[in-house]
Amino acid sequence: MPLTEVYAILMLVGFFGLLMIGMPVALTLAVTGFVFGWLGFGPMLFNLLPHRIFGVVTNYSLLAIPLFVFMGVALEKSRLAEDLMEVVGRLSGALRGGLGLGIVFVGVLMGATTGIVGATVVTLGLLTLPALLRRGYDKGLACGVICASGTLGQIIPPSLILILLADIMNLSVGTLFAAAVFPGLLLAGIYCAYILILGILRPEMVPAVPAEERALTSTRDLLVKLARVIAPPLGLVVAVLGSIVAGIAAPTEAAAMGSLGALVVCALGRRLTPTLVVETLRSTARITAMMMFILICAQVFALSFRGLQGEKMVHDLFEFLPGGVAADIWFMLALIFVLGFFLEWIEISYIAVPIFLPVFAQAGVDPVWLAMLVCVMLQTSFLTPPFGWALFFLRGVTPPGVTTGDIYRGVIPFVGMQLAAVALVFLFPALATWLPKAIGW
């Protein structure tokens, strides 16, 4: 084995070793990249680094990241989810599992507007978990549906995962936004079907809201409030995503309009204050700086790994796998699933995907379909213990009596449903490719 490939293997081992001892991800990427790149080639390899970093910071598509983050943070701080959950929960309460369905619906709408997993999970946990337990919902199921619904924003556009995958795979952001619509709705539909089936087979796990409690508010009043609460965010979603899908605006332009629209929604709800604007700007700057720092450090890692012939080594490794391209795809997806137990989606995206991408490009695999498979599989990283972030977020707001074991037990079926969604997208590629082709992308 050539010495450069030995360095490439040691580079991966060193990366995971530093992560395990607690070094921040960005620094881990940079340190391993610089050390092994220098061992393999000396300083000359990094003459290309300024050009790559300049390409990241001047990438027009990545400008959508702070704009969509601003939109999401502003809506999250406006307490939009609280209003939505109050109305949707009361309307769906007559059905067994109705409150669970309401949480999924709010998760979809919040995903299409905010896309911030931590904020959505915490908000849903604070608002709904005590109410679900008080009405007799199974502890594990209640925790599972909150965690799973809160992570829908990572696949339902506008999603930061989709923006980064578009950059990694050299695809249009708008194309991936369009491709993610049906897989995202499919995942939400699977969750709803599971809750409805439980309502038939195990009604004691998902009881309906008592009639006397529902009678406290008239249906007419609820419908009026529903229209007032849902119309602004729904209009914002249609304006942002509709303009992208229809080709009226580029994703970055639509993100700018979405940021303005989020402030308008806050103003309509009489919650637009100087404090909200300052807190939103501060959170947006922090989140964007963290992501961009990781992206810049990832350039060091990618440059070194490519220079050490790591991509060739991976290509040679795939030749030993039986089963052709399908087996190669499932090998990558299985690796992403395992990495999701230990890493966040940003690290997985910038480590696993670029390593395998040349293999699939040479095999002629549809990159849009492949991106959707990766995106749906990345959903599992939020729910798989021990480092699933949705589990951490919910654990921080659970009432007394709910244990970590209850949360883990509750998310297992939803991880299984996410894997089922991956299989469906694999078996029916049109779920990902039909809409982009239908609108000419």
XYZ file of C-alpha atoms in Angstrom:
441
model
C 0.000 0.000 0.000
C 1.424 3.437 -0.947
C 2.472 5.665 1.948
C -0.047 8.342 0.930
C -2.950 5.893 1.350
C -1.593 4.904 4.766
C -1.674 8.593 5.703
C -5.256 8.845 4.379
C -6.359 5.956 6.631
C -4.521 7.422 9.629
C -6.137 10.761 8.855
C -9.625 9.260 9.213
C -8.609 7.425 12.382
C -7.130 10.620 13.803
C -10.278 12.566 12.947
C -12.574 10.192 14.827
C -10.070 9.859 17.676
C -9.979 13.612 18.268
C -13.772 13.765 18.127
C -14.049 11.043 20.760
C -11.853 12.971 23.195
C -14.066 16.032 22.819
C -12.207 18.356 20.442
C -14.582 20.685 18.526
C -15.498 19.441 15.077
C -14.094 22.387 13.117
C -10.721 22.191 14.856
C -10.637 18.411 14.384
C -11.105 18.838 10.639
C -8.421 21.499 10.414
C -5.854 19.761 12.640
C -6.050 16.370 10.924
C -6.032 18.029 7.503
C -2.976 20.167 8.217
C -0.974 17.447 9.996
C -1.423 14.637 7.469
C -1.361 16.951 4.468
C 2.002 18.284 5.660
C 3.314 14.745 6.329
C 2.345 13.671 2.837
C 3.396 16.678 0.757
C 4.905 19.345 2.956
C 3.579 22.913 2.738
C 3.149 22.993 -1.057
C -0.221 21.204 -0.935
C -1.752 24.150 0.878
C -0.941 26.653 -1.847
C -4.399 25.736 -3.156
C -6.106 26.364 0.178
C -6.667 30.156 -0.064
C -8.454 29.668 -3.387
C -10.750 27.013 -1.913
C -11.572 29.133 1.137
C -12.229 32.145 -1.085
C -14.639 29.988 -3.074
C -16.572 29.137 0.098
C -16.905 32.668 1.472
C -17.900 34.115 -1.914
C -20.389 31.366 -2.792
C -23.625 33.168 -3.623
C -25.801 30.136 -2.817
C -24.450 29.971 0.747
C -25.781 33.482 1.351
C -29.154 31.773 1.780
C -27.923 30.211 5.052
C -27.954 33.355 7.247
C -31.145 34.587 5.593
C -33.082 31.367 6.211
C -31.611 31.151 9.731
C -32.804 34.717 10.405
C -36.290 33.815 9.145
C -36.421 30.729 11.334
C -35.088 32.361 14.490
C -37.458 35.327 14.143
C -40.486 33.050 13.806
C -39.290 30.853 16.656
C -38.906 33.845 18.976
C -42.351 35.110 17.961
C -43.874 32.039 19.713
C -45.620 30.959 16.513
C -45.562 27.288 17.570
C -47.446 28.068 20.763
C -50.385 29.572 18.878
C -50.383 26.793 16.298
C -50.329 24.000 18.855
C -53.123 25.496 20.927
C -55.533 25.654 17.981
C -54.515 22.486 16.112
C -54.493 20.456 19.331
C -58.053 21.470 20.185
C -59.343 20.822 16.658
C -57.839 17.333 16.449
C -58.571 16.314 20.016
C -61.760 14.373 19.199
C -59.755 11.737 17.294
C -57.759 8.991 18.967
C -54.205 10.097 18.464
C -55.465 13.491 17.375
C -53.042 15.398 19.563
C -50.178 13.373 18.074
C -51.377 14.200 14.564
C -51.542 17.851 15.571
C -47.907 17.717 16.708
C -46.845 16.232 13.351
C -48.780 18.950 11.493
C -47.181 21.694 13.569
C -43.780 20.025 13.015
C -44.324 20.171 9.234
C -45.397 23.810 9.288
C -42.624 24.835 11.671
C -40.134 22.891 9.544
C -41.221 24.803 6.455
C -40.869 28.129 8.253
C -38.180 27.880 10.932
C -36.276 24.646 10.245
C -34.517 24.944 13.634
C -34.615 21.508 15.263
C -33.614 22.544 18.765
C -36.152 25.339 19.003
C -38.979 23.226 17.576
C -38.317 20.213 19.833
C -37.994 22.366 22.964
C -41.126 24.357 22.138
C -43.208 21.259 21.382
C -41.839 19.557 24.483
C -42.742 22.449 26.764
C -46.168 22.998 25.227
C -47.414 19.494 24.550
C -45.614 16.865 26.645
C -47.312 17.747 29.963
C -50.685 17.906 28.194
C -50.138 14.543 26.477
C -49.171 12.845 29.734
C -52.086 14.436 31.581
C -54.498 12.999 29.004
C -53.057 9.482 29.298
C -50.679 9.253 26.334
C -47.923 6.648 26.597
C -44.724 8.350 27.797
C -42.493 6.813 25.148
C -44.887 7.575 22.291
C -45.339 11.165 23.435
C -41.575 11.703 23.548
C -41.043 9.946 20.218
C -43.616 11.930 18.266
C -42.290 15.236 19.646
C -38.665 14.394 18.753
C -39.539 13.041 15.300
C -41.876 15.906 14.399
C -39.361 18.473 15.586
C -36.730 17.142 13.181
C -38.922 17.330 10.061
C -37.458 20.761 9.367
C -34.206 19.082 8.326
C -35.771 17.645 5.184
C -38.778 19.855 4.497
C -37.472 22.880 2.567
C -36.078 25.425 3.192
C -33.557 23.233 4.985
C -29.922 23.962 5.789
C -29.037 20.347 4.986
C -30.325 20.835 1.449
C -28.320 24.045 0.985
C -25.091 22.371 2.118
C -25.723 19.220 0.056
C -26.292 21.422 -2.994
C -22.885 22.997 -2.382
C -21.152 19.650 -1.779
C -22.715 17.922 -4.785
C -22.606 20.953 -7.097
C -26.383 21.009 -7.572
C -28.953 23.781 -7.666
C -30.437 24.627 -4.271
C -33.830 25.063 -5.904
C -33.602 21.595 -7.449
C -32.990 19.984 -4.064
C -35.767 22.055 -2.469
C -38.181 20.710 -5.076
C -36.832 17.156 -4.749
C -37.301 17.172 -0.955
C -41.003 18.084 -0.968
C -42.409 14.572 -1.489
C -39.874 12.693 0.691
C -40.555 15.168 3.516
C -44.322 14.804 3.213
C -43.888 11.022 2.891
C -42.060 10.922 6.213
C -44.734 13.023 7.909
C -47.423 10.796 6.366
C -45.738 7.657 7.735
C -45.729 9.207 11.214
C -49.450 10.033 10.909
C -50.291 6.529 9.686
C -48.440 5.029 12.652
C -50.367 7.181 15.129
C -53.718 6.361 13.473
C -52.951 2.634 13.531
C -52.091 2.883 17.224
C -55.446 4.613 17.732
C -57.138 1.511 16.320
C -54.962 -1.234 17.796
C -53.797 0.377 21.054
C -56.341 3.131 21.867
C -55.149 3.346 25.470
C -51.808 4.715 24.203
C -53.388 7.632 22.283
C -56.722 8.582 23.935
C -58.943 11.330 22.573
C -59.444 14.592 24.440
C -62.576 14.363 26.679
C -65.706 15.901 25.161
C -66.269 18.242 28.109
C -62.829 19.732 27.593
C -63.435 20.239 23.880
C -66.762 21.907 24.634
C -65.064 24.771 26.457
C -64.361 26.458 23.101
C -66.867 26.585 20.249
C -65.924 25.196 16.849
C -66.590 28.561 15.232
C -64.178 30.354 17.531
C -61.550 27.690 16.895
C -61.893 27.976 13.117
C -61.596 31.773 13.268
C -58.499 31.508 15.421
C -57.107 28.780 13.162
C -57.402 31.037 10.128
C -55.752 33.908 11.994
C -52.889 31.761 13.315
C -52.159 29.614 10.251
C -52.649 32.134 7.444
C -49.482 34.248 8.030
C -46.927 31.394 8.288
C -48.655 29.420 5.526
C -48.587 32.482 3.286
C -44.896 32.894 4.065
C -44.182 29.268 3.119
C -46.097 29.593 -0.151
C -44.351 32.860 -0.988
C -40.837 31.554 -0.259
C -41.025 27.999 -1.587
C -43.551 28.828 -4.293
C -41.332 31.532 -5.755
C -38.382 29.109 -5.827
C -40.277 26.176 -7.336
C -42.021 28.428 -9.881
C -38.680 29.875 -10.942
C -39.684 33.421 -9.995
C -36.825 33.887 -7.521
C -33.517 32.216 -6.792
C -33.235 30.541 -3.349
C -31.073 33.386 -2.019
C -33.554 36.009 -3.220
C -36.464 34.032 -1.769
C -34.574 33.718 1.523
C -34.229 37.516 1.667
C -37.962 37.909 1.127
C -38.567 35.232 3.747
C -36.529 37.187 6.290
C -38.616 40.279 5.605
C -41.788 38.196 5.696
C -40.846 36.760 9.082
C -40.658 40.284 10.503
C -44.059 41.037 8.972
C -45.529 37.903 10.604
C -44.083 38.982 13.952
C -45.571 42.455 13.462
C -48.998 41.020 12.640
C -48.819 39.019 15.852
C -47.850 42.218 17.742
C -44.571 40.666 18.823
C -42.081 42.684 16.764
C -39.971 44.475 19.349
C -36.394 45.836 19.375
C -35.464 43.049 21.805
C -36.748 40.376 19.399
C -34.776 41.883 16.489
C -31.551 42.104 18.522
C -31.883 38.538 19.843
C -32.664 37.263 16.349
C -29.610 38.980 14.864
C -27.390 37.676 17.650
C -28.611 34.072 17.228
C -28.331 34.295 13.433
C -24.747 35.546 13.633
C -23.760 32.791 16.069
C -25.341 29.949 14.061
C -24.008 31.229 10.726
C -20.488 31.777 12.080
C -20.417 28.244 13.488
C -21.517 26.716 10.185
C -19.144 28.783 8.045
C -16.195 28.013 10.318
C -16.908 24.290 9.911
C -17.174 24.706 6.125
C -13.834 26.515 5.940
C -12.081 23.919 8.114
C -13.639 21.158 6.012
C -11.777 22.555 2.985
C -8.461 21.764 4.720
C -9.570 18.199 5.406
C -10.957 17.639 1.894
C -7.851 19.062 0.188
C -5.521 16.833 2.199
C -7.639 13.698 1.832
C -7.879 14.167 -1.919
C -4.162 14.896 -2.195
C -3.362 11.705 -0.250
C -5.334 9.679 -2.827
C -8.067 8.947 -0.320
C -10.763 9.099 -3.007
C -8.911 6.518 -5.102
C -8.638 4.281 -2.048
C -12.404 4.495 -1.480
C -13.058 3.758 -5.153
C -10.848 0.671 -4.963
C -12.637 -0.413 -1.797
C -16.014 -0.264 -3.541
C -14.783 -2.609 -6.246
C -14.614 -5.380 -3.623
C -18.292 -4.960 -2.683
C -20.636 -7.453 -4.385
C -23.957 -6.235 -5.716
C -22.941 -3.363 -7.981
C -24.020 0.248 -7.555
C -27.035 -0.605 -5.367
C -24.760 -2.268 -2.815
C -22.417 0.740 -2.937
C -25.305 3.099 -2.186
C -26.533 1.010 0.743
C -22.984 0.755 2.081
C -22.745 4.552 2.130
C -26.194 4.897 3.702
C -25.331 2.299 6.350
C -22.137 4.199 7.160
C -24.101 7.466 7.466
C -26.580 5.712 9.778
C -23.775 4.443 12.036
C -21.988 7.809 12.036
C -25.276 9.386 13.097
C -24.923 7.721 16.496
C -21.808 9.819 17.166
C -21.659 12.824 14.812
C -23.849 15.736 13.747
C -25.250 16.052 10.248
C -22.770 18.791 9.246
C -19.732 16.616 9.928
C -21.329 13.600 8.225
C -22.195 15.695 5.172
C -18.693 17.075 4.765
C -16.847 13.840 5.557
C -18.851 10.890 4.205
C -20.532 12.413 1.140
C -17.459 13.913 -0.589
C -15.519 10.693 -0.038
C -18.102 8.569 -1.867
C -19.394 11.112 -4.386
C -16.779 10.476 -7.143
C -17.649 6.761 -7.120
C -21.320 7.428 -7.800
C -20.605 10.188 -10.309
C -18.484 7.740 -12.317
C -21.274 5.133 -12.099
C -23.830 7.617 -13.474
C -26.082 7.697 -10.376
C -28.682 10.499 -10.432
C -27.199 13.041 -7.981
C -30.614 14.468 -7.022
C -31.919 11.036 -6.054
C -28.693 10.301 -4.195
C -28.931 13.608 -2.309
C -32.454 12.759 -1.146
C -31.362 9.327 0.083
C -28.569 10.983 2.056
C -30.906 13.663 3.398
C -33.552 11.215 4.649
C -30.874 9.017 6.213
C -29.360 12.046 7.945
C -32.728 12.465 9.699
C -31.871 9.440 11.814
C -28.817 11.203 13.285
C -31.145 13.454 15.296
C -32.920 10.511 16.943
C -30.280 7.827 17.418
C -28.747 7.616 20.899
C -26.380 8.375 22.497
C -25.776 11.705 20.689
C -29.110 12.383 18.961
C -29.573 16.113 19.446
C -33.381 15.945 19.508
C -33.101 13.577 22.493
C -30.877 16.045 24.349
C -33.176 18.965 23.613
C -36.275 17.122 24.822
C -34.549 15.711 27.910
C -33.825 19.245 29.031
C -37.523 20.152 29.239
C -39.216 16.896 30.273
C -41.410 17.031 33.383
C -40.673 14.839 36.440
C -41.498 11.185 35.846
C -40.208 11.027 32.265
C -36.860 9.234 32.089
C -34.150 9.067 29.456
C -35.201 5.445 28.928
C -38.728 6.614 28.033
C -37.292 8.955 25.400
C -35.026 6.275 23.906
C -37.878 3.741 23.879
C -40.168 6.236 22.179
C -37.857 7.222 19.327
C -36.972 3.674 18.239
C -40.183 3.168 16.168
C -39.656 6.550 14.513
C -36.069 5.657 13.576
C -37.532 2.528 11.979
C -40.032 4.686 10.065
C -37.223 6.921 8.827
C -35.362 3.859 7.546
C -38.583 2.735 5.839
C -38.779 6.144 4.148
C -35.186 5.704 2.918
C -36.151 2.330 1.445
C -39.207 3.829 -0.293
C -37.165 6.644 -1.841
C -34.610 4.034 -2.978
C -37.285 1.795 -4.528
C -39.253 4.679 -6.066
C -36.737 7.302 -7.273
C -39.591 9.367 -8.757
C -40.438 10.491 -5.225
C -37.302 12.617 -5.422
C -36.900 13.241 -9.149
C -40.435 13.809 -10.459
C -41.053 17.342 -9.194
C -37.700 18.809 -10.326
C -38.225 17.284 -13.776
C -41.851 18.450 -13.897
C -40.824 22.071 -13.391
C -37.919 21.747 -15.823
C -34.948 21.615 -13.434
